[in-house]
Coordinates of C-alpha atoms in Angstrom, one line a residue:
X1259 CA -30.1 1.3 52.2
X1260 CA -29.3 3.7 49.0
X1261 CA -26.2 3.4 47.3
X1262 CA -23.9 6.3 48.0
X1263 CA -21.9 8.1 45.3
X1264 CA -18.3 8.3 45.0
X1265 CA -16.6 11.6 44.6
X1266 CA -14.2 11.7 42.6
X1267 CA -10.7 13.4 44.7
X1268 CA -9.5 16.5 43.3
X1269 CA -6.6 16.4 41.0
X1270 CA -4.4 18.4 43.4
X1271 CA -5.2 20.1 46.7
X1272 CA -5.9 23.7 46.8
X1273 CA -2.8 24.6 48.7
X1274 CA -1.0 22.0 46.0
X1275 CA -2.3 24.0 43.0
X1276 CA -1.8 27.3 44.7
X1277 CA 1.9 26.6 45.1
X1278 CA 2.4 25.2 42.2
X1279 CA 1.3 28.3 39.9
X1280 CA 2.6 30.6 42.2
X1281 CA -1.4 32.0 42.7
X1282 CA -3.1 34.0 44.8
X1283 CA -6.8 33.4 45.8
X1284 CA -9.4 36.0 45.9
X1285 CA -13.4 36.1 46.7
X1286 CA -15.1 35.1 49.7
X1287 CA -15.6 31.5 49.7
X1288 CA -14.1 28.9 52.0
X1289 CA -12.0 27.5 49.2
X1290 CA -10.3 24.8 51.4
X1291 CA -13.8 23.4 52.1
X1292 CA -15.7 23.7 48.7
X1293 CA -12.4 23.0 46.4
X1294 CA -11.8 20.6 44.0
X1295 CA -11.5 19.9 40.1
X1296 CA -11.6 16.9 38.5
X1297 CA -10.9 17.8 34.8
X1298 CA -9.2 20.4 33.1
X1299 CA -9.9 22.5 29.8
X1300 CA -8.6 25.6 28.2
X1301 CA -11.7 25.5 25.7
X1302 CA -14.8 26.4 27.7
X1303 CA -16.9 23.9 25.4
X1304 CA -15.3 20.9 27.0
X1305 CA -15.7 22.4 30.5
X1306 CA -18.1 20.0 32.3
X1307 CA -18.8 19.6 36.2
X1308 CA -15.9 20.0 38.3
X1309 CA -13.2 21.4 35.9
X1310 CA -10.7 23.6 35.9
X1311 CA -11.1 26.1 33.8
X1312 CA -7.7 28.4 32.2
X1313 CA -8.7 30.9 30.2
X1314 CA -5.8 31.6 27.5
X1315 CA -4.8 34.2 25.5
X1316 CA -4.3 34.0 22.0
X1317 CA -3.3 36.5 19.1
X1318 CA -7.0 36.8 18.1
X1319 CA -8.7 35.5 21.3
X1320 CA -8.8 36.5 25.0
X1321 CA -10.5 33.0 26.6
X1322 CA -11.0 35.2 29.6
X1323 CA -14.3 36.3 28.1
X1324 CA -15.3 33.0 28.4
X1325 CA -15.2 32.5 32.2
X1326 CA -18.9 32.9 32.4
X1327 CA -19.7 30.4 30.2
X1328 CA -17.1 28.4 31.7
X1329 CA -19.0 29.0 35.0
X1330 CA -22.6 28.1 33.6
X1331 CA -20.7 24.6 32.6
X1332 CA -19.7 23.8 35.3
X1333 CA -16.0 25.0 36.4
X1334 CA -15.7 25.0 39.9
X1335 CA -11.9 26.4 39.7
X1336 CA -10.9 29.4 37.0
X1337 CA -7.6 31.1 36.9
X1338 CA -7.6 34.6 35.7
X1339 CA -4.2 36.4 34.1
X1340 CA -2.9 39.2 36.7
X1341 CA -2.8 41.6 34.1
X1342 CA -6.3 40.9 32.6
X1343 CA -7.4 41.3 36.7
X1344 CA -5.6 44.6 37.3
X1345 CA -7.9 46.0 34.5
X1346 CA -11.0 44.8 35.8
X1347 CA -10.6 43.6 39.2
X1348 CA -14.1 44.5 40.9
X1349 CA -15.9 42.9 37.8
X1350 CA -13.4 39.5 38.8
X1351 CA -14.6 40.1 42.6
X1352 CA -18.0 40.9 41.6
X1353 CA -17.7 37.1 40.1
X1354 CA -16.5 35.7 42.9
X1355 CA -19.1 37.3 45.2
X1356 CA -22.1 35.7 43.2
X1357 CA -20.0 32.2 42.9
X1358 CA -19.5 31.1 46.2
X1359 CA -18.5 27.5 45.4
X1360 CA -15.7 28.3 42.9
X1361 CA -12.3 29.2 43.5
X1362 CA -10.9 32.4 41.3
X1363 CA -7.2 31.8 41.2
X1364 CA -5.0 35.0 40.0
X1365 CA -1.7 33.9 37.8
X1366 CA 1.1 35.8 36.8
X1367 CA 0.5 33.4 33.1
X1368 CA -2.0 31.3 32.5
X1369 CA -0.3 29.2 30.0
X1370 CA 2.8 28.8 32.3
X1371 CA 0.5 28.2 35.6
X1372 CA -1.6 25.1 33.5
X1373 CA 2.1 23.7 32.8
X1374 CA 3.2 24.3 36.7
X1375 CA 0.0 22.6 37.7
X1376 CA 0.7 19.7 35.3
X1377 CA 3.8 19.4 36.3
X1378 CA 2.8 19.4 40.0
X1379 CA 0.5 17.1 39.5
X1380 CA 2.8 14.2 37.5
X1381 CA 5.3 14.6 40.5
X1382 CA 2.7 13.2 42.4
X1383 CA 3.2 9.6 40.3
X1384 CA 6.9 9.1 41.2
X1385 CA 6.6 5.3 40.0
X1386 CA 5.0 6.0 37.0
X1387 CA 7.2 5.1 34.0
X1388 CA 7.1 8.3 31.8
X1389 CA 8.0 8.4 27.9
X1390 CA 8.3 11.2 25.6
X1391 CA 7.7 11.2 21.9
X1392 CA 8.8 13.8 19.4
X1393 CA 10.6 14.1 16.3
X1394 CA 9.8 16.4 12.3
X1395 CA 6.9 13.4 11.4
X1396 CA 5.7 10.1 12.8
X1397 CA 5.5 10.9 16.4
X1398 CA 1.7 10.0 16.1
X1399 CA 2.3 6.6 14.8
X1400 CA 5.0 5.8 16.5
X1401 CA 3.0 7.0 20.1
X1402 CA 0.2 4.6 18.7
X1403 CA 2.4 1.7 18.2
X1404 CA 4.2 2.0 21.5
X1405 CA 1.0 2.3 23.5
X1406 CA -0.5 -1.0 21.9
X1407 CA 2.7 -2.7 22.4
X1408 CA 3.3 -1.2 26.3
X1409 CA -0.3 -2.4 27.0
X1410 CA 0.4 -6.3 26.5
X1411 CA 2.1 -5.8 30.3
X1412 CA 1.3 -2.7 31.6
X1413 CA -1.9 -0.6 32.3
X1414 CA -0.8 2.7 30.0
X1415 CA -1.8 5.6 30.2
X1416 CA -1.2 7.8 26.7
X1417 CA -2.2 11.3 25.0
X1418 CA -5.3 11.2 22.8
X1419 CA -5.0 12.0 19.2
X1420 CA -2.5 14.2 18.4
X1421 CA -2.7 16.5 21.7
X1422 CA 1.3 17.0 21.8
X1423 CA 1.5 20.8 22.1
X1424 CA 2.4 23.6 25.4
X1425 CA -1.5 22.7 26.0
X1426 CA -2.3 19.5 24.2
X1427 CA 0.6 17.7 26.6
X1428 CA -0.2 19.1 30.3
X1429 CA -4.2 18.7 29.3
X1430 CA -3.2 15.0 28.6
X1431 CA -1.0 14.4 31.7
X1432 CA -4.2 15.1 33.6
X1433 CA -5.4 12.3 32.5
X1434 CA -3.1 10.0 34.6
X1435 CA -4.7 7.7 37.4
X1436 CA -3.4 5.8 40.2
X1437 CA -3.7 2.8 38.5
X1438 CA -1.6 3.4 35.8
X1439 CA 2.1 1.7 35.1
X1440 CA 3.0 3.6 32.5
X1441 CA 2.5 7.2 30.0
X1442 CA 3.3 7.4 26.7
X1443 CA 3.1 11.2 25.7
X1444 CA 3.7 12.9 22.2
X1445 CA 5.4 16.2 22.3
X1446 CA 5.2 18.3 19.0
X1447 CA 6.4 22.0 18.9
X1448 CA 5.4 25.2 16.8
X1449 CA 8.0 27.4 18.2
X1450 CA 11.4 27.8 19.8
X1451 CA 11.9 26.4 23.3
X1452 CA 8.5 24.2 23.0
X1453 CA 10.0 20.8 23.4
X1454 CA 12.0 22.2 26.3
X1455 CA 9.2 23.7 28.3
X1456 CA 6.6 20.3 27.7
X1457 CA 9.9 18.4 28.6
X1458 CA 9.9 19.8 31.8
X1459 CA 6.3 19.1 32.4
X1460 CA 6.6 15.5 32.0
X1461 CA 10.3 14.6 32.9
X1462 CA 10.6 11.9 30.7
X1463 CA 12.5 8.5 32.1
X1464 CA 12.8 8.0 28.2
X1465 CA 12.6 9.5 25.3
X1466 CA 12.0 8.7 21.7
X1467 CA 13.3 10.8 18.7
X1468 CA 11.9 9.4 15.5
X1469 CA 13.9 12.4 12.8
X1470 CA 15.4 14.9 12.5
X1471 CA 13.4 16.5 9.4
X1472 CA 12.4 20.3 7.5
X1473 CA 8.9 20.6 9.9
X1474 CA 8.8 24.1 11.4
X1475 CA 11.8 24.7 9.4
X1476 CA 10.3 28.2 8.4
X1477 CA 9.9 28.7 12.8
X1478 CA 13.3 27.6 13.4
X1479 CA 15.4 28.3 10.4
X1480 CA 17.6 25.3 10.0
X1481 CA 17.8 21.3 10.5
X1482 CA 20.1 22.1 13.3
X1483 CA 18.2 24.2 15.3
X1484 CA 15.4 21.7 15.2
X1485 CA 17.5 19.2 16.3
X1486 CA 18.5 21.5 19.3
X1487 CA 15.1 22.0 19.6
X1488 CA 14.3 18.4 19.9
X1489 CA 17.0 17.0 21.8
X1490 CA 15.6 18.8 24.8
X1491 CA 13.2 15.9 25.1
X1492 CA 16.4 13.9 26.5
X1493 CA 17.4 16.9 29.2
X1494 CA 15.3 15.3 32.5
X1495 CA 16.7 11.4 31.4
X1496 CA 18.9 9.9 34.1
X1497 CA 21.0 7.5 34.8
X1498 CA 18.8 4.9 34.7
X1499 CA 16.6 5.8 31.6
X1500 CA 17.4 5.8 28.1
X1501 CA 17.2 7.8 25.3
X1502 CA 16.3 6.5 21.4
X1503 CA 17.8 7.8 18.4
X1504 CA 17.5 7.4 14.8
X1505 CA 20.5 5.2 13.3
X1506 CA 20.5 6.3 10.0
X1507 CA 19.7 10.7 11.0
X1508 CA 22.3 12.6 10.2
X1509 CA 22.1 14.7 13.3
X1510 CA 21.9 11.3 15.1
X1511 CA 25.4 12.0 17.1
X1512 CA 24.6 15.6 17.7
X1513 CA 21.0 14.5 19.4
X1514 CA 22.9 12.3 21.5
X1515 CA 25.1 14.4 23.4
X1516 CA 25.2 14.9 27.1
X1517 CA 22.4 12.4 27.2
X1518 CA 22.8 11.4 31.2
X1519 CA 21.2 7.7 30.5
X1520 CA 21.8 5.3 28.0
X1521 CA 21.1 5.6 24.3
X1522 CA 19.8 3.2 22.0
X1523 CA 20.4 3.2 17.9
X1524 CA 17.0 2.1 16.1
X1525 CA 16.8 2.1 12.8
X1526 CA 16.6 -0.9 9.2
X1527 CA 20.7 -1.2 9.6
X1528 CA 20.7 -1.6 13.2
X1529 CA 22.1 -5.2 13.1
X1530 CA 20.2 -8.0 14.1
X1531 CA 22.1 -9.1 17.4
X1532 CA 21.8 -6.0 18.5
X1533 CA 18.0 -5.1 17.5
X1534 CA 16.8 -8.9 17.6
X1535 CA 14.9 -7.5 14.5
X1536 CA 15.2 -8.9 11.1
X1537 CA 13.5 -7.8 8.5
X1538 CA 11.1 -10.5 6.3
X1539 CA 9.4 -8.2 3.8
X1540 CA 7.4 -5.0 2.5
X1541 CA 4.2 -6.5 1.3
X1542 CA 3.0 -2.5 0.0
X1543 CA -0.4 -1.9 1.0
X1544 CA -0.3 -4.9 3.2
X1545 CA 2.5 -3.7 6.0
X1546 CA 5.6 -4.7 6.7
X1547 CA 6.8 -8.1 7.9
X1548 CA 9.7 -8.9 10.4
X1549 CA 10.2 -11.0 13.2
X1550 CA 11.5 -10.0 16.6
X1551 CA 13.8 -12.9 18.1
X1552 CA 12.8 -15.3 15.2
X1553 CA 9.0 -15.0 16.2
X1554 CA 7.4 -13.4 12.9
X1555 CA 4.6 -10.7 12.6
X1556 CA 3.6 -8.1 10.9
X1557 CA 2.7 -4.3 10.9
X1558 CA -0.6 -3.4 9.2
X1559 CA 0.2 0.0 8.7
X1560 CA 1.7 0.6 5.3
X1561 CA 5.1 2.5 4.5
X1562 CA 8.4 1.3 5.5
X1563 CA 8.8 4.6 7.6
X1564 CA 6.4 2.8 9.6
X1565 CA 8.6 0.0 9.6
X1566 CA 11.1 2.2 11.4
X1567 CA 8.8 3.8 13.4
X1568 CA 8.0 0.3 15.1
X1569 CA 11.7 -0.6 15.5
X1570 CA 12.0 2.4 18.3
X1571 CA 8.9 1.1 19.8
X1572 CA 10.3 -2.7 20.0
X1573 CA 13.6 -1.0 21.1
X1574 CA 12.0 0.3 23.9
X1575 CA 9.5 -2.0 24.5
X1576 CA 13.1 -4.6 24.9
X1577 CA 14.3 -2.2 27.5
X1578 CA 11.1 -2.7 29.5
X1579 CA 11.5 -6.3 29.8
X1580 CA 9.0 -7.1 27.5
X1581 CA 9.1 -10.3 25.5
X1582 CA 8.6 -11.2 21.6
X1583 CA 5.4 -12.7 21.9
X1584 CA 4.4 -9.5 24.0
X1585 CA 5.3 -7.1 21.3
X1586 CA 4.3 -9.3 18.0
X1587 CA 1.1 -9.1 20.1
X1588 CA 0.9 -5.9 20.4
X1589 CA 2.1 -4.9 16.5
X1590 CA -0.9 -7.4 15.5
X1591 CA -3.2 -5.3 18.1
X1592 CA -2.6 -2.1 15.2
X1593 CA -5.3 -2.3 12.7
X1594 CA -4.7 1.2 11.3
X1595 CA -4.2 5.0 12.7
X1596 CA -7.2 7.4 11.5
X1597 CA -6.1 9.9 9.0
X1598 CA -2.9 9.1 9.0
X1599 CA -1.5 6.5 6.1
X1600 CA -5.1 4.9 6.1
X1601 CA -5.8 2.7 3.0
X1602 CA -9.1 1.8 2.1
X1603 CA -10.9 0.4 -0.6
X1604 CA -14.1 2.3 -1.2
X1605 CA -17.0 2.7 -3.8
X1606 CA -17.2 6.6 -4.5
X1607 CA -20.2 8.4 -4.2
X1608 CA -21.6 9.1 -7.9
X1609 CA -20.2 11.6 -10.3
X1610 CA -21.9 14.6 -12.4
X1611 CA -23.2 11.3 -14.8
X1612 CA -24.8 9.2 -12.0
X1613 CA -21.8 6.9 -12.2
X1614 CA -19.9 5.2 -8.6
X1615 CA -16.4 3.6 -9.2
X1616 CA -14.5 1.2 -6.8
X1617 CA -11.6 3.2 -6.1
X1618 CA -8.5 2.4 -3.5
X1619 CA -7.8 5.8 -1.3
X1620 CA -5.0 6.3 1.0
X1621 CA -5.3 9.6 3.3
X1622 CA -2.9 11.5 5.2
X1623 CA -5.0 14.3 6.0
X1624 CA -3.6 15.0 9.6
X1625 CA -0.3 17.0 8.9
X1626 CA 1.8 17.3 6.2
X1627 CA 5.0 18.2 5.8
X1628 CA 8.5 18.0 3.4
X1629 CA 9.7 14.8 4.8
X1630 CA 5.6 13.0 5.4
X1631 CA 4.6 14.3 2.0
X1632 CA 8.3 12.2 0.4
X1633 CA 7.4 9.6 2.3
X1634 CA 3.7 9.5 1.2
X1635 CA 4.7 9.8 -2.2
X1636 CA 7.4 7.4 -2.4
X1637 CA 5.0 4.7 -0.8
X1638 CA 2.6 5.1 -3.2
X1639 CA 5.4 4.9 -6.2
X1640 CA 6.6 1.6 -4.3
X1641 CA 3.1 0.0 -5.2
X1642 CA 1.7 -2.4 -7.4
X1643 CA -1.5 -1.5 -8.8
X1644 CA -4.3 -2.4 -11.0
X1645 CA -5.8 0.9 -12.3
X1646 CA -4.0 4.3 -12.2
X1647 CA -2.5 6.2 -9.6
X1648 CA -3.6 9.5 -8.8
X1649 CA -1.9 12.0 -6.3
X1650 CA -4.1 14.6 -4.8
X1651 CA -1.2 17.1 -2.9
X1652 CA -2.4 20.5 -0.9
X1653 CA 0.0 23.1 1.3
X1654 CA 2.2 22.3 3.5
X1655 CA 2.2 25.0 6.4
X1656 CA 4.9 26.8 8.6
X1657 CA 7.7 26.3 5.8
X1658 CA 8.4 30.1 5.9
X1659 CA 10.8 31.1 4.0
X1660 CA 11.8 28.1 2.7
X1661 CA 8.3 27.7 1.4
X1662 CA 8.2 27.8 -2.2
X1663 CA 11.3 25.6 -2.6
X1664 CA 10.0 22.9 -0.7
X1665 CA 6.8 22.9 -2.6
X1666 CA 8.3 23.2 -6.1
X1667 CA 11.2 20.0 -4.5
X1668 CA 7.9 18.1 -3.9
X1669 CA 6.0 18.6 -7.3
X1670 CA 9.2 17.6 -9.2
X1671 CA 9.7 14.4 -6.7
X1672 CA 5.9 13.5 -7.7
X1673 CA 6.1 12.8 -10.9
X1674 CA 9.1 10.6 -10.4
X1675 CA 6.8 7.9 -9.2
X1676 CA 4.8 8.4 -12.7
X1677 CA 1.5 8.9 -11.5
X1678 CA -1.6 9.4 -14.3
X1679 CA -2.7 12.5 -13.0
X1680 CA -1.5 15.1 -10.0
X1681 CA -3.5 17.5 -8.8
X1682 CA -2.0 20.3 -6.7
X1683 CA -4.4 22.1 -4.5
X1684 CA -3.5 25.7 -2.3
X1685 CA -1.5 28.9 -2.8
X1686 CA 1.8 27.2 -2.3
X1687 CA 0.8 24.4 -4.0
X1688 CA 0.9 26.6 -7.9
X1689 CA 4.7 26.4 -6.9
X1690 CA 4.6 22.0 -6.8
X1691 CA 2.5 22.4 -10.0
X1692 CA 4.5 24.7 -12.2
X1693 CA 7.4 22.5 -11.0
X1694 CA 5.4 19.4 -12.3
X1695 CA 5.2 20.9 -15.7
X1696 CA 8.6 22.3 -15.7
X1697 CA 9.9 18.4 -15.2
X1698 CA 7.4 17.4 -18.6
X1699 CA 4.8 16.1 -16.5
X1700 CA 1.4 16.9 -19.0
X1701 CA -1.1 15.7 -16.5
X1702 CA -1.1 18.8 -13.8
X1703 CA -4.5 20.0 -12.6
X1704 CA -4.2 23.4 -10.1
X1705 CA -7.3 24.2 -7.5
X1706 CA -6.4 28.2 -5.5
X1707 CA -7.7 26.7 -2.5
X1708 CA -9.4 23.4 -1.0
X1709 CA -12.7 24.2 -2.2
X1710 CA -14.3 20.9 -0.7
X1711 CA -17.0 21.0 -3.4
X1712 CA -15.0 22.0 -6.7
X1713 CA -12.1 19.5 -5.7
X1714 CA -14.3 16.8 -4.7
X1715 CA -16.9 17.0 -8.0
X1716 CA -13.5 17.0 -10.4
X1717 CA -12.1 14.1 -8.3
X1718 CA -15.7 12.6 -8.9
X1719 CA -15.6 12.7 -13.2
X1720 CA -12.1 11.9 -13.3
X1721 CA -12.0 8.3 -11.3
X1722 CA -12.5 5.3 -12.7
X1723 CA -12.9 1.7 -11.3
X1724 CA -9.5 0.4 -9.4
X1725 CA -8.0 3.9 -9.5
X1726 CA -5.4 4.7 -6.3
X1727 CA -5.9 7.7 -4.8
X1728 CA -2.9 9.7 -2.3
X1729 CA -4.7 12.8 -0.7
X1730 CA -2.1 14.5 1.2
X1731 CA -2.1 17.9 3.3
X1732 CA -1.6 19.5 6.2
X1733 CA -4.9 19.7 8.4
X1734 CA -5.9 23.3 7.8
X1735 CA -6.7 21.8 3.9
X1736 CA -9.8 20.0 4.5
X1737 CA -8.5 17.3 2.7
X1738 CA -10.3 14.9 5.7
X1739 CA -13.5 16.8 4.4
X1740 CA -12.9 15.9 0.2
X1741 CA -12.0 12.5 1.1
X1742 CA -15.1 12.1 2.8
X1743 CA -16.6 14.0 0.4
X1744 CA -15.7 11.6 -2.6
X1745 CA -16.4 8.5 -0.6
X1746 CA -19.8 6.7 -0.2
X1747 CA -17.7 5.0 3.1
X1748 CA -19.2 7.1 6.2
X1749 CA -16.1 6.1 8.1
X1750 CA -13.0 6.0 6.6
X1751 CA -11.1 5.0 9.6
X1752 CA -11.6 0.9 8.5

């Protein structure tokens, strides 16, 4: 007898989908009796047997031009925008017609149907305890902490890298199964009302806010309207959830309002007897040490932001029921988070004389922003080090207005930490350097732009054995690429 294989069930139903994105089917398939999707992708490259497919459209792409290749892949279900089908709608029926087995859905949005559909389909996981991430920086960390602490009880589900955004979050909320207890989700923004629409999606039972910083101040305009911005995270909390807010955030009290649940301070002056927290030591490089009702451990991940970060996770981790040895457990789990604070000691590859040095290099390549970059740099001024120090500092994006101040603020706050060289690197960037020089700092080197090569080759001749070496920009910098480029280490993750 031949083993039979196990089809996976669609995500939702087809009259489940249909309601949910307020669609209307066309072609000439049974779709009732062929339906089904098992995956979903707005990028047709990750479309694969059984997905479905939601063709978006951007300010320089239309992903309906995709479809087709979408269909090749795989897609069994498409949605199509109504305005993009009123233009063409025989070639759309035409695609039905030689497609039998998909379904061609017609939306009023795409981008608003993919966040009905998610939001259809986490209603169907009413027991599912649901937790929402944001805040300016740390909301990776802080998810990755709270996920390896959650998972020393319960079988958690939570979003992949950094996908936080009005995709990244319902693409990852697809990724819930029947067997999981509980979701940890990240929810990052880029423009107004973000939060608030991804907030609806998931319905958080609670919430973490980890600041209130200057990210996407040049989007939103002010600290304020951020912190309306985020707040929104708390809006679906109800009685019986809770809501965790930064202690020592100015906008702390303002986040806090008209929060239906019950909200918890975190935060290094939260006392003890209320935290069951107390804090040992920062051993640099080496973490942060603490002990959660008297049972010491330690967090591998350098920075006391960090240090913070964990105290919302242990906050909430508390309110879950679990216990100390659970959560030291679970801090001890976290080895380090990829691209994001990594510390590694490495042998670079050799320089224009044939020459490799043992350098130290900590990365924070992910994102960068006012209140990462202090943070970064204030960490690395904290340290004790053999050699010299050396700050490699690119562009941080979406400042707007507010651009050139911030960048100049964090060339001057760099040399505070008396580092032996700084290199500033990107068009914003010549702002942080001339404000270097204006503060009497000699040692200023300026690159135009992230040239991977140029950067990584001057890099290269300058290091010597037991240097330390901050690279830190936002993503669209390559910095990931120089790193890697400098480093004989294939893998800088360990």
């Amino acid at each position: 007898m031949g083993v039979g294989i196990i089809k996976e069930k669609s995500l939702l139903s087809f009259d489940e989908l249909l309601e949910s994105v307020y669609g209307k089917y066309i072609g000439f398939a049974r779709p009732k009796g062929v339906f089904s999707f098992t995956s979903v992708a707005t990028d047709s490259r990750n479309v694969k047997a059984g997905t479905l497919f939601v063709p978006l459209i951007g300010e320089k792409q239309d992903g309906h031009k995709y479809i087709p290749a979408a269909l090749k892949a795989g897609a069994s279900v498409v949605f199509v925008s109504n305005s993009v089908y009123e233009e063409n709608y025989k070639y759309y029926l035409d695609l039905a017609a030689e497609n039998l087995d998909k379904t061609f859905i017609v939306v009023e949005d795409n981008m608003a149907a993919l966040q009905n559909a998610a939001r259809a389909y986490v209603q169907k996981f009413p027991k599912l305890i649901k937790i929402g991430i944001t805040g300016s920086s740390g909301k990776t960390t802080t998810k990755e902490i709270l996920a390896a602490v959650l998972r020393q009880k319960f079988n958690v589900v939570a979003t992949e890298g950094n996908f936080n955004s009005e995709t990244g979050l319902p693409l990852s909320v697809f990724n819930i199964r029947a067997k999981h207890e509980v979701g940890v989700f990240e929810m990052g923004m880029n423009r107004e009302n973000e939060i608030g629409e991804i907030a609806r999606v998931l319905a958080p039972n609670y919430a973490i806010i980890t600041n209130i910083g200057t990210a996407h101040i040049g989007i939103l305009g002010s600290r304020e309207n951020i912190a309306k911005e985020k707040r929104k995270i708390f809006s679906y909390i109800k009685s019986d959830g809770a809501a965790f807010v930064p202690d020592d955030d100015d906008f702390v009290n303002f986040i806090s309002e008209n929060v239906k649940g019950k909200v918890v301070r975190f935060g290094k002056n939260v006392p003890e007897e209320k935290s069951g927290v107390s804090f040992i030591s920062n051993d640099g490089l080496e973490g942060t040490r603490f002990a959660v009702d008297g049972k010491e451990t330690r967090l591998a991940i350098p920075g006391i932001y960090n240090y913070t970060n964990a105290l919302a996770c242990i906050a909430l981790a508390k309110t879950l029921g679990l216990k100390a040895k659970e959560i030291c457990a679970g801090i001890e789990s976290i080895k380090g988070i990829s691209g994001r604070s990594s510390a590694v000691a490495i042998n670079t590859k050799k320089n224009s004389e044939g020459e490799s040095k043992k350098v130290m290099l900590m990365y924070d390549c992910y994102n960068a922003n006012p209140d990462s970059m202090e943070k970064a740099i204030n960490l690395c001024g904290s340290l004790e080090i053999k050699g010299r120090m050396i700050f490699v500092l690119g562009d941080m994006k979406e400042l707007g207005d507010k651009s050139a101040e911030e960048h100049s603020r964090i060339g001057a706050l760099a040399t505070l930490c008396k580092p032996n060289l700084i290199v500033f690197v990107g068009p914003e960037m010549e702002n942080g350097a001339k404000a270097a020089k204006l503060s009497g700092f000699a040692n200023v080197r300026y690159f135009s732009s992230a040239d991977v090569d140029q950067v990584s080759s001057f890099i290269l001749d300058y290091a010597k054995d037991d240097d330390f070496i901050l690279f830190k920009a936002s993503h669209s910098m390559n910095f990931d690429l120089i790193a890697k480029k400098i480093s004989a280490k294939e893998d800088l993750s360990a």
